Coordinates of C-alpha atoms and ligand atoms in Angstrom, one line a residue:
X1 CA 89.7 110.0 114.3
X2 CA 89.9 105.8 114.4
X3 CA 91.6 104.5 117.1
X4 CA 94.4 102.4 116.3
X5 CA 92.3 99.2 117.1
X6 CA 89.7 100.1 114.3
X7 CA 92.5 100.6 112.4
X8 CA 94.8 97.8 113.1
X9 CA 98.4 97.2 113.4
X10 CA 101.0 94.7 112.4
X11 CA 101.1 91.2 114.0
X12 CA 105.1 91.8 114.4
X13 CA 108.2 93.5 112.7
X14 CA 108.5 90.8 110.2
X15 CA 104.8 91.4 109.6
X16 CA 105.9 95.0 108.0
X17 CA 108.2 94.0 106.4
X18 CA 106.5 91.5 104.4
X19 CA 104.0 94.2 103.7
X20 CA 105.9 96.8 102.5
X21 CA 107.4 94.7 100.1
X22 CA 104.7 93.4 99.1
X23 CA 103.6 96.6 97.7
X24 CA 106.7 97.4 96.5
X25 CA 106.9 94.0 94.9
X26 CA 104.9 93.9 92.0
X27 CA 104.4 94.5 88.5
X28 CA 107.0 97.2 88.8
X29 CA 109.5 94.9 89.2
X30 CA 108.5 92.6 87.0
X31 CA 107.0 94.1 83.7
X32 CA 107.9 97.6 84.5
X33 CA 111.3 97.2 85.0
X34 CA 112.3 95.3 82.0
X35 CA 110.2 97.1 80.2
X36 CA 111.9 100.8 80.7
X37 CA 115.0 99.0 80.6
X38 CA 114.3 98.1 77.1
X39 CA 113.0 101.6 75.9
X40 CA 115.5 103.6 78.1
X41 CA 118.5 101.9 76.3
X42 CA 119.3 99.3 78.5
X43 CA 122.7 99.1 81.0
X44 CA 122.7 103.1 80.6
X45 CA 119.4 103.1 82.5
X46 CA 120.0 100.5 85.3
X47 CA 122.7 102.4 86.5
X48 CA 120.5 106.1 86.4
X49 CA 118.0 103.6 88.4
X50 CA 120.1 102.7 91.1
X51 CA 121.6 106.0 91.7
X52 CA 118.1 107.1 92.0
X53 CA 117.1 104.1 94.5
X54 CA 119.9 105.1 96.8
X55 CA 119.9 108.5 96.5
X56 CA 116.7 109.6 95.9
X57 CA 114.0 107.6 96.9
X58 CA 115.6 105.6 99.9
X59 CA 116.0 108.7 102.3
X60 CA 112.1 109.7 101.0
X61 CA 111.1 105.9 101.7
X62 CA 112.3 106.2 105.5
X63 CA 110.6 110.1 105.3
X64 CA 107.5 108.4 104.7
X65 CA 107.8 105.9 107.6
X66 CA 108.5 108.5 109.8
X67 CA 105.5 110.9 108.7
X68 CA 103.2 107.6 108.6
X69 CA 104.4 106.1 112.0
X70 CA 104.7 109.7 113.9
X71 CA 101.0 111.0 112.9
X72 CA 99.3 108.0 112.4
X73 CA 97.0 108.6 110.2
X74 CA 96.5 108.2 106.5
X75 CA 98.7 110.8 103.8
X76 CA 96.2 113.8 104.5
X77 CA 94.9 113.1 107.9
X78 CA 99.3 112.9 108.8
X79 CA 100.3 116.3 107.0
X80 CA 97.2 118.2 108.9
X81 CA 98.3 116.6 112.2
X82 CA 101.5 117.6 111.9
X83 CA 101.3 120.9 110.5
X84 CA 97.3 122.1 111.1
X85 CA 96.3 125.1 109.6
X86 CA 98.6 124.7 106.2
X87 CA 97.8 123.5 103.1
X88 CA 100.3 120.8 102.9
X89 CA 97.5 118.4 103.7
X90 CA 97.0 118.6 99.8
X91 CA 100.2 116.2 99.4
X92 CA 98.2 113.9 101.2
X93 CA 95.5 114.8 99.0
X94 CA 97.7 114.3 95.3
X95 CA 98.8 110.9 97.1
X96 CA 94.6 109.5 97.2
X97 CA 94.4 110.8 94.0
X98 CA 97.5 109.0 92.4
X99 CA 96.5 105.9 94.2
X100 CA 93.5 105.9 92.5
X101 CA 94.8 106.9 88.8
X102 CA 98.6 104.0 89.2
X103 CA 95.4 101.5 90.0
X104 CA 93.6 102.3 87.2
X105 CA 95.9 101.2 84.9
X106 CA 97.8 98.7 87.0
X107 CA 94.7 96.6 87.2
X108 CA 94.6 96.4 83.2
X109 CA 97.7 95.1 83.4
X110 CA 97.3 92.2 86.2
X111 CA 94.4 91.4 84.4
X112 CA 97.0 90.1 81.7
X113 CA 99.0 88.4 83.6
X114 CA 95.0 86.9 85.1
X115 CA 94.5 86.0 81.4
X116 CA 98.1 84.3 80.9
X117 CA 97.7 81.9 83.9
X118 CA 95.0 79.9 81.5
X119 CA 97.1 81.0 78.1
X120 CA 100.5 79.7 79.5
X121 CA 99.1 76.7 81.5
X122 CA 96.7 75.6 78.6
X123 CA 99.6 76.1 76.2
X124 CA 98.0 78.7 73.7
X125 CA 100.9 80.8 73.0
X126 CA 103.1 79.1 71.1
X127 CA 105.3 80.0 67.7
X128 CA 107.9 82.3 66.9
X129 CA 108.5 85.9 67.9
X130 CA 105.7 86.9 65.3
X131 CA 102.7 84.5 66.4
X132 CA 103.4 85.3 69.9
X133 CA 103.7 88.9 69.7
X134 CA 100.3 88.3 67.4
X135 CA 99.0 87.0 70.1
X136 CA 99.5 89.3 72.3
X137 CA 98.2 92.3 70.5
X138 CA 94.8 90.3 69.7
X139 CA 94.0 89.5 72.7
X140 CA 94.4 92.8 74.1
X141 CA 92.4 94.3 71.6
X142 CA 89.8 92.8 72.9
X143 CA 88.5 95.4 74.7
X144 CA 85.4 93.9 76.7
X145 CA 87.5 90.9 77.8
X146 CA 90.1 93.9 79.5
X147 CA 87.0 95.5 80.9
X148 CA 86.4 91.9 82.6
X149 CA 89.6 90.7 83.7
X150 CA 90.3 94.3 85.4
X151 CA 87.1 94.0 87.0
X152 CA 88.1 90.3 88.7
X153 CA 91.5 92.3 89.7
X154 CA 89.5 95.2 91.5
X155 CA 87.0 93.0 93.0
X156 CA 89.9 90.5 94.1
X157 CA 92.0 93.9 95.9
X158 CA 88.4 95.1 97.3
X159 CA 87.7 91.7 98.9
X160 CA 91.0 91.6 101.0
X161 CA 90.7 95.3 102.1
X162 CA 86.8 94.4 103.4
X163 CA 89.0 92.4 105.6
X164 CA 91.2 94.7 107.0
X165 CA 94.9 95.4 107.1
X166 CA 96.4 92.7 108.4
X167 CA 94.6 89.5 108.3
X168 CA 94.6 89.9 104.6
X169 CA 97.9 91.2 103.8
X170 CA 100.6 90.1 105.9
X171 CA 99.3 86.2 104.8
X172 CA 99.0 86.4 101.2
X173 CA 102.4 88.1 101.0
X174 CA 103.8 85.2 103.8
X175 CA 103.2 82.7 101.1
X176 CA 103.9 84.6 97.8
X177 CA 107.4 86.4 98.6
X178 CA 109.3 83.5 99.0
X179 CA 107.4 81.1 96.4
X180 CA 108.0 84.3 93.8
X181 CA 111.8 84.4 94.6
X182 CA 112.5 80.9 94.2
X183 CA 110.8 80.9 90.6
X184 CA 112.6 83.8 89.7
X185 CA 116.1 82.3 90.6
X186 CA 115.3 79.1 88.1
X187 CA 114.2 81.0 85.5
X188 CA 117.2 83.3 85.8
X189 CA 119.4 80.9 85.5
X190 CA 117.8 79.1 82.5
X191 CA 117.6 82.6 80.5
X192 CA 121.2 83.2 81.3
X193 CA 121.8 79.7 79.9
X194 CA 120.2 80.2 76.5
X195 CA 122.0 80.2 73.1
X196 CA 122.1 84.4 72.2
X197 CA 122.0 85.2 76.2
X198 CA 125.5 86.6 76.1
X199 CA 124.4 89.5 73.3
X200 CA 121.1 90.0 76.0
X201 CA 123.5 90.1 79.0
X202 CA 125.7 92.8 77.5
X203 CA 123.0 94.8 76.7
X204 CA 121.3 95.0 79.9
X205 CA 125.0 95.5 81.8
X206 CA 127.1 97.3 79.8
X207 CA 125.9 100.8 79.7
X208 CA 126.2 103.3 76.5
X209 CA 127.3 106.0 78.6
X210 CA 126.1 108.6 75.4
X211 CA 122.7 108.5 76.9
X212 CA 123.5 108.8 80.6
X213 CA 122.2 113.1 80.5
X214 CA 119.4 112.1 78.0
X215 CA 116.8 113.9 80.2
X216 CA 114.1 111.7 79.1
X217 CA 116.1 108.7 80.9
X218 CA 117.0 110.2 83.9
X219 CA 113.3 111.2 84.2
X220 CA 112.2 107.5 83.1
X221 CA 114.5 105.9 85.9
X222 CA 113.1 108.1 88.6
X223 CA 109.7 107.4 87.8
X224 CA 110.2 103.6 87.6
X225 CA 112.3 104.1 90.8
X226 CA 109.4 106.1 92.9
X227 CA 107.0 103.3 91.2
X228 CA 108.7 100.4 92.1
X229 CA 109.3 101.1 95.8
X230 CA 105.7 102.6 96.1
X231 CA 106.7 106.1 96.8
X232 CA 105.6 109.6 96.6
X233 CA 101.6 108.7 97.3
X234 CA 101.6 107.8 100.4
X235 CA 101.6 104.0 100.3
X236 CA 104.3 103.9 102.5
X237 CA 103.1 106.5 104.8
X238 CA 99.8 104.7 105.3
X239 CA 101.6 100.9 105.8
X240 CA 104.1 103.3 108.8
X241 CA 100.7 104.3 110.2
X242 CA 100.5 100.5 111.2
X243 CA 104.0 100.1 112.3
X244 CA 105.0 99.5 115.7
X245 CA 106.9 102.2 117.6
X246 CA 109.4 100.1 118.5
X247 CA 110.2 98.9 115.2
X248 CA 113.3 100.6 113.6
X249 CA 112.2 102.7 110.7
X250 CA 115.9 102.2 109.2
X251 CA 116.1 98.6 108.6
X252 CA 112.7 98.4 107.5
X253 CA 113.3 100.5 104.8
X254 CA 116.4 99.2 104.0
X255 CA 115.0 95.9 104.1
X256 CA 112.2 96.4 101.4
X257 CA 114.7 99.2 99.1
X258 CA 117.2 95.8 98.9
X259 CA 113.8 92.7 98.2
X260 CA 112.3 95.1 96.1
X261 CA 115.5 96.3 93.7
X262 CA 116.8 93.0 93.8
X263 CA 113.9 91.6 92.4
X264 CA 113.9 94.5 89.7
X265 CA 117.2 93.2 88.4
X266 CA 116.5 89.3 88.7
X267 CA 113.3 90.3 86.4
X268 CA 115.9 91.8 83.9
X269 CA 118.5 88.7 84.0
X270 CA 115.2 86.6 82.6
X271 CA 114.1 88.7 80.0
X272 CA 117.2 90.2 78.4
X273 CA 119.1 87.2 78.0
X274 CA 116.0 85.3 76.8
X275 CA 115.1 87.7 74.5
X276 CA 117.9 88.5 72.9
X277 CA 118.1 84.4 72.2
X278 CA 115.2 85.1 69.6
X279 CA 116.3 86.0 66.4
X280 CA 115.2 90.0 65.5
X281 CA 114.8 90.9 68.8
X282 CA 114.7 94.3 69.5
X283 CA 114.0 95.7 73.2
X284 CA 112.7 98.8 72.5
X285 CA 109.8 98.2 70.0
X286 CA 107.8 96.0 72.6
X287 CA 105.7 98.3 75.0
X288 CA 104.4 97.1 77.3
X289 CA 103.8 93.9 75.8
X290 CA 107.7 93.1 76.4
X291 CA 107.4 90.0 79.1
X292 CA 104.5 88.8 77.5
X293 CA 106.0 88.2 74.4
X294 CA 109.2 87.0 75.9
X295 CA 108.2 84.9 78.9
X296 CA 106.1 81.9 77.0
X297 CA 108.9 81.5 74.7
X298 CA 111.4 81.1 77.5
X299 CA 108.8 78.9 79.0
X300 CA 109.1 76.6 75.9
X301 CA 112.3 75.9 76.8
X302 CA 111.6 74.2 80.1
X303 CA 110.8 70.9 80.7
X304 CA 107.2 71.0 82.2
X305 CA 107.4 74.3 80.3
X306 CA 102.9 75.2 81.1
X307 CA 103.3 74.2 84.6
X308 CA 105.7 76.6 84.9
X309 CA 104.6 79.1 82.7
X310 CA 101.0 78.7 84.7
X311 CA 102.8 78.9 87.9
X312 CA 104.7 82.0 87.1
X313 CA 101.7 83.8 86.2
X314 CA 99.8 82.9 89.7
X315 CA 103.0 84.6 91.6
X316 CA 102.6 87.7 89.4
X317 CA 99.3 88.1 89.6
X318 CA 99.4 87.7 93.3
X319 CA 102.4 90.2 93.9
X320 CA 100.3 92.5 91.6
X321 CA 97.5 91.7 94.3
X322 CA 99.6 92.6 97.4
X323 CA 100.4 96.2 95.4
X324 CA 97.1 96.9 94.1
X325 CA 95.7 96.0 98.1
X326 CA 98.3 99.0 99.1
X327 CA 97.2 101.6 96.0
X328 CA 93.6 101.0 97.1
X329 CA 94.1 101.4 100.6
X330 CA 95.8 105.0 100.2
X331 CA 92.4 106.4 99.2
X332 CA 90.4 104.0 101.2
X333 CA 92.0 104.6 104.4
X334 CA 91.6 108.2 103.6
X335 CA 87.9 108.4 103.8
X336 CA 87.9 106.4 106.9
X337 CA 90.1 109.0 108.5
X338 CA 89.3 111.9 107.1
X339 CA 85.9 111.6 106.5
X340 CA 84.4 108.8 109.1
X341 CA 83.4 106.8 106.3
X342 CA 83.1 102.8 107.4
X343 CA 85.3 100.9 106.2
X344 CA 82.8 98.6 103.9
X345 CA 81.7 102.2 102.3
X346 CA 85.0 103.4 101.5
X347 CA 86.0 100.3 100.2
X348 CA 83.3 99.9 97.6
X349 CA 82.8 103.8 96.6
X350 CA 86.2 103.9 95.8
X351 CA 87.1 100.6 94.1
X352 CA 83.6 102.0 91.7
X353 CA 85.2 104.9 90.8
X354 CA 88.4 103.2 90.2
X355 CA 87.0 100.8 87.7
X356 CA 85.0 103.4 85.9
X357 CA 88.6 105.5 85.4
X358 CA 89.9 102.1 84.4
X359 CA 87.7 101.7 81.1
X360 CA 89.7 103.5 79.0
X361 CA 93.0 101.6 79.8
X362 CA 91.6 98.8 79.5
X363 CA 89.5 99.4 75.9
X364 CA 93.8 99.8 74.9
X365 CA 94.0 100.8 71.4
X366 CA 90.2 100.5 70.6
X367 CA 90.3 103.5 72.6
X368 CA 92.8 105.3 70.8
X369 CA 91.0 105.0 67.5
X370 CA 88.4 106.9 69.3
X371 CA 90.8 109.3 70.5
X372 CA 93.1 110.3 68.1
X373 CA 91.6 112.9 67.0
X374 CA 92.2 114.9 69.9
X375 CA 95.7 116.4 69.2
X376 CA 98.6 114.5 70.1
X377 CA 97.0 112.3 71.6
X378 CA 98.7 109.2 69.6
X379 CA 99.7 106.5 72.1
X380 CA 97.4 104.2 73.7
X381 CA 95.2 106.0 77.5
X382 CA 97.0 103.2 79.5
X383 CA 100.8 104.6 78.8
X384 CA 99.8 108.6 79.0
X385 CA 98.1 107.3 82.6
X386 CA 101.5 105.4 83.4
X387 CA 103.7 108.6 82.2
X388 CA 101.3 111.4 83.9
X389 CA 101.3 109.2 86.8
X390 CA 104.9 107.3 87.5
X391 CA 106.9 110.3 86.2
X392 CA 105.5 113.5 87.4
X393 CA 102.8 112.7 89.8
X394 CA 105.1 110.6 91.8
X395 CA 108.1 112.4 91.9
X396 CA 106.2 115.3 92.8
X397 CA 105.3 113.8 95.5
X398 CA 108.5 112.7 96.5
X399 CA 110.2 116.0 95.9
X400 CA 107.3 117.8 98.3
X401 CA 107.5 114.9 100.7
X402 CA 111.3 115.4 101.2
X403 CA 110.9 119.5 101.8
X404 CA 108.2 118.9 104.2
X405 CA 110.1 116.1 106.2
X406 CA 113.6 117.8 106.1
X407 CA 112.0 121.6 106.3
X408 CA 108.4 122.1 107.8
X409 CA 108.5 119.1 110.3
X410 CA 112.5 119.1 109.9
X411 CA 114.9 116.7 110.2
X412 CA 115.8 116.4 113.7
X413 CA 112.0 116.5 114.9
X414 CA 111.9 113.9 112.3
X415 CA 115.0 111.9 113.3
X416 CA 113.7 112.2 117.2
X417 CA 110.6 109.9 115.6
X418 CA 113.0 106.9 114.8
X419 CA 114.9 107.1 117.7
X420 CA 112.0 106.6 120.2
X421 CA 112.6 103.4 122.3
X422 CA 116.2 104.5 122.3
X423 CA 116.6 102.2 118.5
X424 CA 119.8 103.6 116.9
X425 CA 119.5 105.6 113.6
X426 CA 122.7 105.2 112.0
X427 CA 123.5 107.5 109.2
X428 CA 121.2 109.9 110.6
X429 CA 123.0 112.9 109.5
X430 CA 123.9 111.6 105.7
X431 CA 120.0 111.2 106.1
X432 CA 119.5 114.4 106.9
X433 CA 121.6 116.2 104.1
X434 CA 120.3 113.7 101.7
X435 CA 116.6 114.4 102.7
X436 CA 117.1 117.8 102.7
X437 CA 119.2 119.1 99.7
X438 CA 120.2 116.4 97.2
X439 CA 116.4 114.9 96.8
X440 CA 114.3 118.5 96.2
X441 CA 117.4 119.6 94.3
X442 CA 117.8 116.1 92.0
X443 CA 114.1 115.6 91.9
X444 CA 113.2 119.6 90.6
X445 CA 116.6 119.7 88.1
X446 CA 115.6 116.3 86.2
X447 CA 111.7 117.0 86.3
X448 CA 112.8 120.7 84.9
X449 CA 115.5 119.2 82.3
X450 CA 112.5 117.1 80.8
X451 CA 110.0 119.6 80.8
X452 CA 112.7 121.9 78.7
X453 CA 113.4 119.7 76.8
X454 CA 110.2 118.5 75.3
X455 CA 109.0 122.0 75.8
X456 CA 112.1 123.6 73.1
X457 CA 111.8 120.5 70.8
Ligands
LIG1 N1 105.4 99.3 93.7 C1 104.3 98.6 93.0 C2 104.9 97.7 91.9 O1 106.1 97.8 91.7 C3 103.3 99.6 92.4 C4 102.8 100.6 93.4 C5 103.1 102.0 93.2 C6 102.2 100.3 94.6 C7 102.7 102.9 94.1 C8 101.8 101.2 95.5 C9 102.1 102.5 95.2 O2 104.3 97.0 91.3

């Protein structure tokens, strides 16, 4: 096994934190968010969301931390070490491989927001809803300029990780957090300023409580939740492999379940109210094309509009970069442990075979023409990739994350790992019922509901 200097630790506490939440912190928040929001039927589905973040996937974020910081070692190397000879090693092993297939896609997708830098900052998009939504779709059906643009993404997140964990990490995020906030705030408060933002602002807080047991939202919010705050694959577990024991597992994960949610729900205070100050709008009918249909509109609006626009796009490209560093590093960090691979090997195998997965995302709807004749296959690679991925794949590994914490390891060996150093754990036993009934037992009902569902339609 690597000793902890070959694999590095934190520079402090705050060090984490940043981190974490820099993973967390990404296109999740930002395009993801909005974007389920929007198909999900708005306020109906922010309020599913947050009863999911606090219920669900808080208690498995500080199960994660605990695993990572107790064993550490990456998601499969932590599972053998603390239960050898049993095959729950193979959670580890579904985490490496949903790192790999979330980055596949997520690269296409920061390779937009790459693209939209130049776009917003030269001032290409311009024009009503149509030309800018025509924009849009031309440009992503451009298939080799996708191929290219994930590519600079993938070589971008494999450069930091040559460097190590954190050197590269803990800086960029330093800078970006902060910078990302701040932009967020203005252009909050312009979108909520907008002629038509009072129609948006309804829609995305007033909820239609006739769809709160559609099963197909409750399993939409969970996903997005496990996405956004980077659970279920072992992203956290790895990043509480670096942390220090005498950091308190607690208020780190309260820490980055409060930046990263409440960047979530800024994201949606821009583009509901902005959107809904364009005639014809309709939330639901945008894919994932939503933000960047809305955004250089709102941008318009601005004084200085394309420095802003161009600015906004940097900050999202690079908290894309601090969560693509952490989806890469699940896998990566598992060959190094597992397998004694260097670093500089792991690294580059990995990010290959990541980019060749990544083709067919990024070919988008040229790839569907080319598909569609397999049967039912009618939407585009990129959103049955997001859907396999963010709404069973993740969950699932939530779901066996919480048994194995609150059952096989069990709670108060578990709990004994936070409290080392004597560093309180309030709330431990709410943790512990939480951890061990109410996540398996929310987790299996609304993956089961969906699957009957679709499965008796
Ligand atoms: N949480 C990241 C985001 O919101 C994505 C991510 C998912 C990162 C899973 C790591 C693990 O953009």
């Amino acid at each position: 096994m690597a000793s902890t200097a070959e694999r590095g630790t934190w520079g402090s506490k705050a060090g984490f934190i940043l981190a974490a939440a820099g993973s967390a912190v990404g296109l999740g928040n930002i395009w993801g968010f909005p974007t389920q929001v929007g198909q999900g039927g708005g306020a109906v589905f922010v309020l599913v969301y947050l009863l999911c973040v606090l219920l669900i996937c808080l208690p498995i974020m500080m199960a994660e931390l605990m695993i990572g910081r107790h064993a550490q070692l990456a998601p499969v190397g932590s599972y053998a070490a603390i239960r050898p000879n049993t095959r729950w090693w193979l959670v580890g092993l579904l985490g490496v491989l949903a790192g790999a297939g979330i980055l596949s896609f997520y690269s296409v997708i920061a390779g937009w927001s790459v693209a939209y830098i130049w776009f917003a900052g030269t001032g290409a998009v311009t024009g009503d809803a149509e030309a800018v939504g025509a924009f849009f779709s031309d440009f992503t059906a451009n298939g080799p300029l996708s191929v290219g643009l994930t590519l600079v993404v993938l070589g971008a997140t494999a450069t930091v990780l040559l460097g190590g964990v954190q050197s590269g990490i803990e800086r960029v995020t330093k800078l970006m957090m902060p910078a990302l906030i701040a932009l967020l705030l203005v252009l909050a408060v312009r979108a909520t300023t907008l002629p038509g933002a009072a129609e948006g602002l309804a829609y995305y807080l007033r909820p239609d409580f006739s769809r709160l047991l559609d099963p197909m939202v409750l399993l939409a919010a969970l996903g997005q939740a496990f996405f956004s705050l980077s659970l279920g694959m072992g992203a956290m577990l790895t990043y509480g492999s670096y942390l220090s024991k005498r950091s308190s597992i607690v208020s780190a994960a309260c820490w980055v379940v409060l930046l990263d949610t409440s960047m979530a729900l800024l994201a949606g205070f821009i583009i509901f109210p902005s959107g809904f100050s364009i005639a014809g709008f309709d939330p639901s009918a945008s894919g994932p094309g939503l933000i960047f249909t809305v955004l250089p509109r709102l941008f318009a609006t601005l004084p200085g509009g394309q420095l802003f626009g161009a600015g906004f796009f940097v900050l999202l490209t690079m908290a894309a970069l601090t969560s693509t560093i952490s989806l890469l590093e699940v896998p990566v960090a598992h060959f190094i442990d597992v397998h004694r691979w260097p670093r500089r090997r792991a690294v580059l195998l990995v990010t290959t075979a990541v980019f060749l997965i990544a083709i067919p995302s990024a070919l988008g709807n040229g790839a569907v023409a080319t598909l569609g004749t397999l049967p039912g296959l009618g939407i585009d690679f990129l959103t049955v990739m997001a859907t396999v991925w963010n709404e069973f794949a993740l969950p699932i590994g939530g779901l066996l994350t919480a048994v194995f914490v609150g059952w096989i390891w069990r709670a108060d060996q578990a709990i004994t790992e936070v409290q080392l150093h004597g560093t309180a754990f309030p709330g431990q036993h709410v943790w512990s019922f939480l951890i061990r009934w109410v996540c398996p037992a929310a987790i299996a009902v609304i993956i089961g509901f969906a699957v009957y569902t679709v499965a008796s339609a």
